[in-house]
């Protein structure tokens, strides 16, 4: 990606798109609903949940249909063929579960939504979006981060009972706190993990802006403000996941910036690393009380659970899952919060398992093992190809996007939570777009700006 690599191959003006396509508009619409549906739900009307989810899913499906009808999916012929084969396998296995009495038609339809829809959305978006769409998608993620950070800071310094921290039909007792008197911030999301998940998704994009060639003072200030927003948002999140992933990805970016830069640019890269390190230290000092809260959260969690076991559970599932797996599975979609709500009228806990790996295995049985195998194969191929792109563009951006995607695919509760499922679709779309536009300029020259 030349915005990060500082090199670009400009296409002829006549061959470049000059405006957002329908695919780009649909992608942005889905993106914005994902980010802001929680704020409508918790501050305006809790009854808005179902209509917003249905609208979001309908727009995602519209993008898939658009890409298919206009032949865009042929750009990713091998991926499309693999997705078609996987879709047939999932549908066939789900029907077998219905025949075997392990599922119901409603759960089966919900399962197809969780197992397939946003994977197709990602493939369709990457195939149909043009350069202007991709640039707009990157800037949308950045602008939302600029919006969420002040909100998260305000939430952090407000008491749990403050209006900004409580849902319209809730009270102080239902607010999730990091420690007594300090909330775990949610931003515009209606639950804590949604905000932490968004921070993880946007991290490599923020670092992409940091490495991009800036042509004006405004672009430089915008990038610095974006990094400040990301740093502040992560520090006040109160989330262990956000703290670990943000720090880890920042360290990976700094190392990659030095490692992948050209020899003649090493001094400049080193200077940039020093500046970013100083900015990080400055924000750590400003929000030192928030760091203290997160540290306390780690200590409390360590007293209640083994950290290593917790990490292994997140990555591979609960140890007891293997004892409860059947070869046919409980039904694709059975462990999702939506299916739980449809069956019981409540979605306080996941029906099968908390960790993604355990839920996949228990829902799918033998299909679950195949799914995990396919995921790791795709991630291995993606990370390998992104490494080649990072070497070729002298930028860590592509590799960081795919490392984040690998983390998301393995650990996010995408088969359980509606928002995490959709955010994973966005993350996969960004990852596939890296392959299609490896040398895109985030801030292109004025004459070629899309």
Short mmCIF file of C-alpha atoms in Angstrom, two decimals, residues 72 78 90 136 142 167 227 242 260 274 301 309 342 356 401:
data_model
loop_
_atom_site.label_atom_id
_atom_site.label_comp_id
_atom_site.label_asym_id
_atom_site.label_seq_id
_atom_site.Cartn_x
_atom_site.Cartn_y
_atom_site.Cartn_z
CA UNK A 72 -17.46 -8.43 -9.77
CA UNK A 78 -10.83 -18.86 -6.68
CA UNK A 90 -22.77 -25.68 5.45
CA UNK A 136 -13.53 6.26 1.81
CA UNK A 142 -10.59 6.97 11.05
CA UNK A 167 -29.10 2.31 28.78
CA UNK A 227 -3.30 8.38 16.70
CA UNK A 242 -8.00 -3.77 24.22
CA UNK A 260 10.46 -3.05 6.15
CA UNK A 274 10.95 7.77 18.35
CA UNK A 301 -8.77 -11.17 37.06
CA UNK A 309 -5.71 -20.83 30.82
CA UNK A 342 -35.52 -16.75 19.96
CA UNK A 356 -15.47 -19.09 19.68
CA UNK A 401 -3.94 -6.02 8.70
#
